[in-house]
Amino acid sequence: QVQLVESGGGLAQHGGSLRLSCQVSGASLDVLMVAWFRQAPGKKREGVSCISARDDSIYYDDSVKGRFTISRDDAKNTVSLQMNSLKPEDTAVYFCAADGAPGTDWCTVDPRYEYHHWGQGTQVTVSS
């Protein structure tokens, strides 16, 4: 059974940084695609970034492009999201999600795709 545990959330100032981690257990990370989503109060969940198996494909939503960096460490079974230049509008609960990768060059944050495995979420709050 695949389990995901997020960590690293907290409070940051506008312009600050946080690093989120998604620890994966129950499966080898190198056959999974992993995505980060976020949900702010009163808003729909939105995709932030995803990474395919073996790093062949990485996607960022326009709202975080140039500020966030996703990476994976298959040896540690961990996917990280480095968040720099944080803005108050980045405030949300951040979730990681994973699924078996159909290939090494594809991942998605399309809301129509239903990831099978989700973490419990970690709160990120950015003060203005």
mmCIF file of C-alpha atoms in Angstrom:
data_model
loop_
_atom_site.group_PDB
_atom_site.id
_atom_site.type_symbol
_atom_site.label_atom_id
_atom_site.label_comp_id
_atom_site.label_asym_id
_atom_site.label_seq_id
_atom_site.Cartn_x
_atom_site.Cartn_y
_atom_site.Cartn_z
ATOM 1 C CA GLN A 1 0.000 0.000 0.000
ATOM 2 C CA VAL A 2 1.441 3.301 -1.088
ATOM 3 C CA GLN A 3 1.516 5.937 1.629
ATOM 4 C CA LEU A 4 2.521 9.568 1.331
ATOM 5 C CA VAL A 5 3.489 11.864 4.187
ATOM 6 C CA GLU A 6 4.077 15.568 3.652
ATOM 7 C CA SER A 7 6.226 17.719 5.885
ATOM 8 C CA GLY A 8 7.884 21.113 5.871
ATOM 9 C CA GLY A 9 4.900 23.419 5.926
ATOM 10 C CA GLY A 10 4.689 26.371 8.238
ATOM 11 C CA LEU A 11 4.668 30.130 8.368
ATOM 12 C CA ALA A 12 6.781 32.253 6.058
ATOM 13 C CA GLN A 13 6.989 35.934 5.279
ATOM 14 C CA HIS A 14 6.253 37.427 1.891
ATOM 15 C CA GLY A 15 9.378 36.788 -0.153
ATOM 16 C CA GLY A 16 10.516 33.972 2.075
ATOM 17 C CA SER A 17 11.091 30.303 1.386
ATOM 18 C CA LEU A 18 9.859 26.929 2.525
ATOM 19 C CA ARG A 19 10.751 23.417 1.444
ATOM 20 C CA LEU A 20 8.071 20.745 1.405
ATOM 21 C CA SER A 21 8.856 17.056 1.384
ATOM 22 C CA CYS A 22 6.717 14.097 0.402
ATOM 23 C CA GLN A 23 7.963 10.830 1.852
ATOM 24 C CA VAL A 24 6.731 7.831 -0.120
ATOM 25 C CA SER A 25 6.474 4.341 1.319
ATOM 26 C CA GLY A 26 5.049 1.095 0.024
ATOM 27 C CA ALA A 27 6.409 1.500 -3.485
ATOM 28 C CA SER A 28 9.587 2.438 -5.224
ATOM 29 C CA LEU A 29 9.524 6.071 -6.184
ATOM 30 C CA ASP A 30 11.216 5.451 -9.514
ATOM 31 C CA VAL A 31 8.035 3.943 -10.962
ATOM 32 C CA LEU A 32 5.750 6.698 -9.724
ATOM 33 C CA MET A 33 4.782 10.086 -10.994
ATOM 34 C CA VAL A 34 4.260 12.577 -8.187
ATOM 35 C CA ALA A 35 2.351 15.827 -8.104
ATOM 36 C CA TRP A 36 1.826 18.666 -5.681
ATOM 37 C CA PHE A 37 -1.586 20.244 -5.318
ATOM 38 C CA ARG A 38 -2.832 22.985 -3.035
ATOM 39 C CA GLN A 39 -6.161 24.122 -1.727
ATOM 40 C CA ALA A 40 -6.844 27.494 -0.186
ATOM 41 C CA PRO A 41 -9.906 28.114 1.988
ATOM 42 C CA GLY A 42 -13.016 28.473 -0.137
ATOM 43 C CA LYS A 43 -11.186 27.597 -3.334
ATOM 44 C CA LYS A 44 -10.903 24.531 -5.501
ATOM 45 C CA ARG A 45 -7.854 22.343 -5.309
ATOM 46 C CA GLU A 46 -5.311 23.344 -7.932
ATOM 47 C CA GLY A 47 -2.297 21.641 -9.373
ATOM 48 C CA VAL A 48 1.049 23.215 -8.618
ATOM 49 C CA SER A 49 3.708 20.968 -10.075
ATOM 50 C CA CYS A 50 4.417 17.398 -11.063
ATOM 51 C CA ILE A 51 7.404 15.245 -11.901
ATOM 52 C CA SER A 52 7.447 12.108 -13.990
ATOM 53 C CA ALA A 53 9.311 8.947 -13.174
ATOM 54 C CA ARG A 54 13.049 9.432 -13.643
ATOM 55 C CA ASP A 55 12.715 13.218 -14.066
ATOM 56 C CA ASP A 56 11.974 13.045 -17.793
ATOM 57 C CA SER A 57 9.158 15.526 -17.479
ATOM 58 C CA ILE A 58 8.442 18.329 -15.049
ATOM 59 C CA TYR A 59 5.486 20.705 -15.059
ATOM 60 C CA TYR A 60 4.802 23.924 -13.171
ATOM 61 C CA ASP A 61 1.629 25.917 -13.043
ATOM 62 C CA ASP A 62 2.147 29.452 -14.326
ATOM 63 C CA SER A 63 1.418 30.831 -10.876
ATOM 64 C CA VAL A 64 4.574 29.224 -9.437
ATOM 65 C CA LYS A 65 6.846 29.004 -12.459
ATOM 66 C CA GLY A 66 10.240 30.480 -11.695
ATOM 67 C CA ARG A 67 9.629 30.398 -7.947
ATOM 68 C CA PHE A 68 9.023 26.733 -7.126
ATOM 69 C CA THR A 69 11.266 23.794 -7.926
ATOM 70 C CA ILE A 70 10.217 20.164 -7.741
ATOM 71 C CA SER A 71 12.787 17.432 -7.357
ATOM 72 C CA ARG A 72 12.952 13.793 -6.458
ATOM 73 C CA ASP A 73 15.447 11.635 -4.606
ATOM 74 C CA ASP A 74 14.687 8.057 -5.545
ATOM 75 C CA ALA A 75 17.243 6.716 -3.087
ATOM 76 C CA LYS A 76 15.341 8.375 -0.244
ATOM 77 C CA ASN A 77 11.899 7.853 -1.827
ATOM 78 C CA THR A 78 11.224 11.541 -1.375
ATOM 79 C CA VAL A 79 9.885 14.285 -3.604
ATOM 80 C CA SER A 80 10.547 17.864 -2.566
ATOM 81 C CA LEU A 81 9.038 21.194 -3.490
ATOM 82 C CA GLN A 82 11.333 24.149 -2.909
ATOM 83 C CA MET A 83 9.228 27.269 -2.677
ATOM 84 C CA ASN A 84 10.987 30.617 -2.991
ATOM 85 C CA SER A 85 9.719 34.183 -3.284
ATOM 86 C CA LEU A 86 6.559 33.175 -1.501
ATOM 87 C CA LYS A 87 3.475 35.325 -1.822
ATOM 88 C CA PRO A 88 0.413 35.554 0.407
ATOM 89 C CA GLU A 89 -1.597 33.944 -2.377
ATOM 90 C CA ASP A 90 0.516 30.807 -1.951
ATOM 91 C CA THR A 91 -1.204 30.246 1.387
ATOM 92 C CA ALA A 92 -2.965 26.887 1.224
ATOM 93 C CA VAL A 93 -2.855 23.298 2.342
ATOM 94 C CA TYR A 94 -0.387 21.507 0.109
ATOM 95 C CA PHE A 95 -0.890 17.865 -0.809
ATOM 96 C CA CYS A 96 1.326 15.429 -2.635
ATOM 97 C CA ALA A 97 -0.207 12.753 -4.794
ATOM 98 C CA ALA A 98 1.268 9.775 -6.584
ATOM 99 C CA ASP A 99 0.332 7.156 -9.098
ATOM 100 C CA GLY A 100 1.996 4.474 -11.148
ATOM 101 C CA ALA A 101 3.733 6.159 -14.024
ATOM 102 C CA PRO A 102 2.492 5.203 -17.508
ATOM 103 C CA GLY A 103 5.915 6.165 -18.781
ATOM 104 C CA THR A 104 8.975 8.109 -17.770
ATOM 105 C CA ASP A 105 8.010 11.274 -19.628
ATOM 106 C CA TRP A 106 4.541 12.080 -18.416
ATOM 107 C CA CYS A 107 2.911 13.557 -15.366
ATOM 108 C CA THR A 108 -0.173 15.660 -14.871
ATOM 109 C CA VAL A 109 -1.951 18.045 -12.523
ATOM 110 C CA ASP A 110 -5.086 18.005 -14.653
ATOM 111 C CA PRO A 111 -7.991 17.871 -12.165
ATOM 112 C CA ARG A 112 -9.720 15.327 -14.413
ATOM 113 C CA TYR A 113 -7.000 12.811 -13.622
ATOM 114 C CA GLU A 114 -7.637 11.014 -10.365
ATOM 115 C CA TYR A 115 -4.500 10.168 -8.462
ATOM 116 C CA HIS A 116 -4.904 7.043 -6.358
ATOM 117 C CA HIS A 117 -2.587 7.994 -3.507
ATOM 118 C CA TRP A 118 -2.652 11.183 -1.463
ATOM 119 C CA GLY A 119 -0.932 12.560 1.587
ATOM 120 C CA GLN A 120 -2.720 14.211 4.451
ATOM 121 C CA GLY A 121 -1.567 17.700 3.540
ATOM 122 C CA THR A 122 0.627 20.320 5.155
ATOM 123 C CA GLN A 123 -0.346 23.922 5.835
ATOM 124 C CA VAL A 124 1.625 26.734 4.254
ATOM 125 C CA THR A 125 0.868 30.257 5.433
ATOM 126 C CA VAL A 126 2.556 33.296 3.922
ATOM 127 C CA SER A 127 2.177 36.580 5.752
ATOM 128 C CA SER A 128 2.085 39.885 3.913
#
